[in-house]
Amino acid sequence: MGVAQAAEPAPRPLQVVASFSILGDMAREIAGDAAQVTTLVGPDSDAHVYEPSPADAKRLVSAELVLVNGLGFEGWMERLVRSSATQARVVTASQGVMPRRLDGADDPHAWQSLAHAKRYVENIRAALAHARPMQAATIDARAAAYRLRIDALEAASQARFAALPAEQRRVITTHDAFGYFGQAYGVQFIAPLGVSADSEPSARDVAKIITQVKRQKIPAVFMENISDPRMMQQIARETGAKIGGTLYSDALSGAGGPAGNYLDMMRSNVRELAKALVP
Ligand code: ZN
């Protein structure tokens, strides 16, 4: 009896750890079955102030590839990588992006530009293909298909904002995370309270916002971290500005939410902003 020809076993998936949910989603889109991707900072969580756990260090030890945003976003990552003594290759997804400056440092939120996202895709594709050369053709094809979907959303988003008068494209946000987005579509984002998104604004903060909205005749206000509806109603009543829905800046929503993956997140932000800025 001859030896049965066994089917070629599927190669073990590459073990990838992504620092936060948006990178994790991009890596899954591009890798498909070629990788098993886990993320450290999950949906609806803030990577700026993340505190890694011992379990995160363990995840890094078993990783073969670690994906980080860079541009100073994950201040905790370098130490985590060092203390875990992982042998994984660490790849910076934003490599090659020309950063904006924000308060004297690089603005890390480059994924908020679909044009920059294509740079992320290329960096992630190259890292995956390098780690799994036998699966490079599949990885390349998935990256190319993903890039086409990004292109389509980029064109649709540009058309949507181009239809709005330039002076109408001004928004107040609580978290200064939309500079790249604003650059792409000519929308001016004003964050009177700076970068911090983790604390509830005080009555004095709200008064400051009201003054600014009135003085600059800003048409829409997006305040992701005001949980008190009376504060929002006060801003709307005293300024006449429209109150926008939720904008997703640094994390995806849960799987069932409007921003369960990167493209849906960008689509949702474009929709919410364009809706609020219609004169
Ligand atoms: Zn941020």
Short mmCIF file of C-alpha atoms and ligand atoms in Angstrom, two decimals:
data_model
loop_
_atom_site.label_atom_id
_atom_site.label_comp_id
_atom_site.label_asym_id
_atom_site.label_seq_id
_atom_site.Cartn_x
_atom_site.Cartn_y
_atom_site.Cartn_z
CA MET A 1 0.00 0.00 0.00
CA GLY A 2 1.40 3.33 -1.03
CA VAL A 3 1.76 6.23 1.31
CA ALA A 4 -1.33 8.43 1.17
CA GLN A 5 -0.57 11.89 -0.15
CA ALA A 6 -1.41 14.12 2.79
CA ALA A 7 -2.86 17.53 2.00
CA GLU A 8 -0.40 20.34 2.61
CA PRO A 9 -1.13 21.42 6.21
CA ALA A 10 -2.16 25.06 6.54
CA PRO A 11 0.74 27.02 7.99
CA ARG A 12 0.31 28.07 11.59
CA PRO A 13 -1.16 31.61 11.63
CA LEU A 14 1.33 34.38 12.33
CA GLN A 15 0.91 35.69 15.87
CA VAL A 16 0.32 39.43 15.65
CA VAL A 17 -0.27 41.87 18.49
CA ALA A 18 -1.62 45.31 17.59
CA SER A 19 -1.45 48.13 20.10
CA PHE A 20 -5.04 49.35 19.60
CA SER A 21 -8.33 48.41 17.97
CA ILE A 22 -7.96 50.33 14.69
CA LEU A 23 -4.59 48.75 13.86
CA GLY A 24 -5.95 45.36 14.88
CA ASP A 25 -8.82 45.69 12.43
CA MET A 26 -6.52 46.76 9.58
CA ALA A 27 -4.21 43.83 10.26
CA ARG A 28 -7.13 41.35 10.23
CA GLU A 29 -8.43 42.77 6.94
CA ILE A 30 -5.03 42.38 5.29
CA ALA A 31 -3.92 39.10 6.83
CA GLY A 32 -7.13 37.07 6.65
CA ASP A 33 -6.34 33.53 7.79
CA ALA A 34 -2.60 34.14 7.59
CA ALA A 35 -2.49 35.72 11.05
CA GLN A 36 -4.10 35.60 14.42
CA VAL A 37 -4.40 39.20 15.60
CA THR A 38 -4.96 40.34 19.15
CA THR A 39 -5.14 43.95 20.34
CA LEU A 40 -3.94 45.40 23.62
CA VAL A 41 -6.24 48.44 23.86
CA GLY A 42 -9.69 47.26 22.84
CA PRO A 43 -12.79 49.01 21.46
CA ASP A 44 -14.09 52.10 23.29
CA SER A 45 -10.81 52.39 25.23
CA ASP A 46 -8.25 55.16 25.39
CA ALA A 47 -4.73 54.25 24.27
CA HIS A 48 -3.32 57.61 25.40
CA VAL A 49 -3.63 56.70 29.07
CA TYR A 50 -3.49 52.91 28.86
CA GLU A 51 -1.74 50.99 31.60
CA PRO A 52 -0.43 47.65 30.34
CA SER A 53 -1.08 44.58 32.46
CA PRO A 54 1.15 41.53 33.09
CA ALA A 55 -1.14 39.67 30.64
CA ASP A 56 -0.14 42.17 27.92
CA ALA A 57 3.54 41.39 28.52
CA LYS A 58 2.72 37.69 28.10
CA ARG A 59 0.92 38.40 24.83
CA LEU A 60 4.02 40.18 23.55
CA VAL A 61 6.23 37.24 24.46
CA SER A 62 4.24 34.89 22.22
CA ALA A 63 3.93 37.47 19.42
CA GLU A 64 5.94 37.24 16.21
CA LEU A 65 4.94 40.69 14.97
CA VAL A 66 3.94 43.75 17.00
CA LEU A 67 2.14 46.63 15.26
CA VAL A 68 2.21 50.10 16.78
CA ASN A 69 0.91 53.43 15.53
CA GLY A 70 3.95 55.44 16.54
CA LEU A 71 4.07 59.28 16.47
CA GLY A 72 4.07 59.20 20.27
CA PHE A 73 0.60 57.61 20.53
CA GLU A 74 1.52 54.62 22.68
CA GLY A 75 3.88 56.17 25.21
CA TRP A 76 3.71 52.96 27.28
CA MET A 77 4.71 50.61 24.46
CA GLU A 78 8.49 50.91 24.41
CA ARG A 79 8.75 50.00 28.06
CA LEU A 80 6.32 47.13 27.66
CA VAL A 81 8.32 45.73 24.73
CA ARG A 82 11.55 46.04 26.68
CA SER A 83 10.23 44.53 29.91
CA SER A 84 8.58 41.62 28.08
CA ALA A 85 11.88 40.84 26.29
CA THR A 86 9.81 39.79 23.27
CA GLN A 87 11.68 38.65 20.16
CA ALA A 88 8.86 39.94 17.94
CA ARG A 89 9.56 42.42 15.19
CA VAL A 90 8.00 45.81 16.08
CA VAL A 91 6.61 47.67 13.06
CA THR A 92 5.36 51.25 13.10
CA ALA A 93 2.23 51.49 10.94
CA SER A 94 2.49 55.27 10.45
CA GLN A 95 6.05 55.02 9.06
CA GLY A 96 6.34 57.42 6.09
CA VAL A 97 3.41 59.65 7.08
CA MET A 98 4.32 63.33 7.19
CA PRO A 99 3.08 64.21 10.68
CA ARG A 100 1.10 67.32 11.59
CA ARG A 101 2.33 69.16 14.64
CA LEU A 102 0.09 69.46 17.68
CA ASP A 103 1.12 71.42 20.77
CA GLY A 104 4.82 71.10 19.95
CA ALA A 105 4.75 67.34 19.26
CA ASP A 106 3.73 65.05 16.42
CA ASP A 107 -0.02 64.59 16.14
CA PRO A 108 -0.46 60.81 16.46
CA HIS A 109 -3.99 60.57 14.98
CA ALA A 110 -2.85 59.99 11.38
CA TRP A 111 -5.37 57.15 10.82
CA GLN A 112 -8.05 59.87 10.75
CA SER A 113 -6.92 60.53 7.15
CA LEU A 114 -7.93 57.87 4.63
CA ALA A 115 -4.92 58.88 2.51
CA HIS A 116 -2.61 58.14 5.42
CA ALA A 117 -4.51 54.91 6.11
CA LYS A 118 -3.23 53.63 2.76
CA ARG A 119 0.31 54.16 4.07
CA TYR A 120 -0.65 52.11 7.14
CA VAL A 121 -2.01 49.37 4.88
CA GLU A 122 1.21 49.26 2.89
CA ASN A 123 3.36 49.07 6.04
CA ILE A 124 1.21 46.33 7.54
CA ARG A 125 1.11 44.42 4.23
CA ALA A 126 4.90 44.55 3.93
CA ALA A 127 5.37 43.36 7.52
CA LEU A 128 2.93 40.45 7.12
CA ALA A 129 4.35 39.38 3.75
CA HIS A 130 7.89 39.54 5.14
CA ALA A 131 6.90 37.30 8.04
CA ARG A 132 4.92 34.85 5.87
CA PRO A 133 6.58 34.84 2.42
CA MET A 134 4.69 31.68 1.40
CA GLN A 135 1.41 33.58 1.82
CA ALA A 136 2.62 36.88 0.41
CA ALA A 137 0.51 36.63 -2.76
CA THR A 138 -2.73 36.24 -0.76
CA ILE A 139 -1.72 38.99 1.63
CA ASP A 140 -0.88 41.33 -1.27
CA ALA A 141 -4.23 40.62 -2.94
CA ARG A 142 -6.17 41.28 0.27
CA ALA A 143 -4.24 44.54 0.81
CA ALA A 144 -4.99 45.66 -2.76
CA ALA A 145 -8.71 44.93 -2.33
CA TYR A 146 -8.76 46.79 0.99
CA ARG A 147 -7.00 49.76 -0.59
CA LEU A 148 -9.73 49.94 -3.27
CA ARG A 149 -12.39 50.10 -0.56
CA ILE A 150 -10.48 52.92 1.14
CA ASP A 151 -10.21 54.76 -2.20
CA ALA A 152 -13.95 54.48 -2.74
CA LEU A 153 -14.76 55.85 0.72
CA GLU A 154 -12.21 58.63 0.27
CA ALA A 155 -13.82 59.76 -2.99
CA ALA A 156 -17.33 59.64 -1.52
CA SER A 157 -16.20 61.58 1.57
CA GLN A 158 -14.49 64.25 -0.48
CA ALA A 159 -17.62 64.74 -2.57
CA ARG A 160 -19.76 64.97 0.55
CA PHE A 161 -17.70 67.76 2.14
CA ALA A 162 -17.04 69.57 -1.14
CA ALA A 163 -20.81 70.08 -1.33
CA LEU A 164 -20.74 72.13 1.90
CA PRO A 165 -19.77 75.83 1.86
CA ALA A 166 -16.19 76.27 3.15
CA GLU A 167 -17.20 78.71 5.92
CA GLN A 168 -19.73 76.17 7.16
CA ARG A 169 -17.06 73.53 7.79
CA ARG A 170 -16.20 74.41 11.39
CA VAL A 171 -16.76 72.18 14.40
CA ILE A 172 -16.03 72.16 18.11
CA THR A 173 -14.80 68.87 19.57
CA THR A 174 -13.62 67.93 23.03
CA HIS A 175 -10.64 65.88 21.92
CA ASP A 176 -8.11 67.36 19.50
CA ALA A 177 -7.94 64.23 17.36
CA PHE A 178 -9.30 65.30 14.00
CA GLY A 179 -6.51 67.47 12.58
CA TYR A 180 -5.70 65.02 9.78
CA PHE A 181 -9.37 64.53 9.02
CA GLY A 182 -9.81 68.30 8.87
CA GLN A 183 -6.83 68.67 6.57
CA ALA A 184 -8.30 66.10 4.18
CA TYR A 185 -11.73 67.71 3.87
CA GLY A 186 -11.21 71.38 4.71
CA VAL A 187 -13.03 71.05 8.03
CA GLN A 188 -11.73 73.17 10.89
CA PHE A 189 -11.84 71.37 14.23
CA ILE A 190 -11.57 73.55 17.30
CA ALA A 191 -10.84 71.89 20.63
CA PRO A 192 -11.09 74.61 23.29
CA LEU A 193 -10.39 72.10 26.03
CA GLY A 194 -7.25 70.62 24.44
CA VAL A 195 -6.34 66.99 23.97
CA SER A 196 -7.74 65.48 27.14
CA ALA A 197 -10.91 63.49 26.67
CA ASP A 198 -11.01 61.65 29.95
CA SER A 199 -12.61 64.21 32.23
CA GLU A 200 -16.10 65.66 32.32
CA PRO A 201 -16.04 69.38 31.44
CA SER A 202 -16.83 71.74 34.32
CA ALA A 203 -19.49 74.46 34.25
CA ARG A 204 -16.67 76.91 33.56
CA ASP A 205 -15.50 74.82 30.57
CA VAL A 206 -19.03 74.82 29.20
CA ALA A 207 -19.24 78.60 29.60
CA LYS A 208 -15.97 78.90 27.69
CA ILE A 209 -17.31 76.73 24.88
CA ILE A 210 -20.53 78.74 24.66
CA THR A 211 -18.59 82.01 24.37
CA GLN A 212 -16.38 80.60 21.62
CA VAL A 213 -19.23 79.08 19.61
CA LYS A 214 -21.14 82.37 19.69
CA ARG A 215 -18.14 84.54 18.89
CA GLN A 216 -16.98 82.42 15.97
CA LYS A 217 -20.49 81.42 14.82
CA ILE A 218 -19.52 77.75 14.81
CA PRO A 219 -22.34 75.69 13.31
CA ALA A 220 -21.89 72.39 15.15
CA VAL A 221 -20.61 71.01 18.45
CA PHE A 222 -19.50 67.43 19.05
CA MET A 223 -18.85 66.73 22.71
CA GLU A 224 -18.09 63.06 23.06
CA ASN A 225 -17.42 63.15 26.78
CA ILE A 226 -20.28 65.28 28.07
CA SER A 227 -22.58 62.72 29.57
CA ASP A 228 -24.91 65.26 31.19
CA PRO A 229 -27.64 65.98 28.61
CA ARG A 230 -28.55 69.23 30.37
CA MET A 231 -25.09 70.63 29.57
CA MET A 232 -25.53 69.78 25.92
CA GLN A 233 -29.01 71.31 25.88
CA GLN A 234 -27.59 74.44 27.48
CA ILE A 235 -24.95 74.76 24.76
CA ALA A 236 -27.54 74.21 22.02
CA ARG A 237 -30.00 76.68 23.57
CA GLU A 238 -27.51 79.46 24.20
CA THR A 239 -25.62 79.21 20.92
CA GLY A 240 -28.06 77.88 18.35
CA ALA A 241 -25.36 75.43 17.23
CA LYS A 242 -26.34 71.94 16.18
CA ILE A 243 -25.31 69.16 18.54
CA GLY A 244 -23.68 66.36 16.60
CA GLY A 245 -23.71 62.66 17.30
CA THR A 246 -20.75 60.53 18.33
CA LEU A 247 -17.42 60.89 16.54
CA TYR A 248 -14.96 58.03 16.89
CA SER A 249 -11.40 59.21 17.23
CA ASP A 250 -9.00 56.72 18.84
CA ALA A 251 -10.90 53.46 19.13
CA LEU A 252 -13.53 51.42 17.36
CA SER A 253 -16.94 50.83 18.89
CA GLY A 254 -17.98 47.34 19.91
CA ALA A 255 -18.70 44.93 17.06
CA GLY A 256 -22.42 45.81 16.88
CA GLY A 257 -21.82 49.59 17.00
CA PRO A 258 -21.54 52.14 14.17
CA ALA A 259 -17.72 51.93 14.17
CA GLY A 260 -17.10 48.20 14.47
CA ASN A 261 -14.29 48.36 11.93
CA TYR A 262 -12.01 51.09 10.58
CA LEU A 263 -13.93 51.83 7.36
CA ASP A 264 -17.28 51.93 9.19
CA MET A 265 -15.71 54.28 11.74
CA MET A 266 -14.57 56.70 9.05
CA ARG A 267 -17.92 56.38 7.23
CA SER A 268 -19.77 57.12 10.47
CA ASN A 269 -17.63 60.19 11.24
CA VAL A 270 -18.13 61.59 7.73
CA ARG A 271 -21.88 61.01 7.96
CA GLU A 272 -22.27 62.60 11.42
CA LEU A 273 -20.16 65.62 10.52
CA ALA A 274 -21.67 66.27 7.11
CA LYS A 275 -25.18 65.95 8.59
CA ALA A 276 -24.44 68.49 11.34
CA LEU A 277 -22.78 70.97 8.96
CA VAL A 278 -25.59 71.22 6.39
CA PRO A 279 -26.65 74.87 6.60
ZN ZN B 1 -6.29 60.80 20.78
#
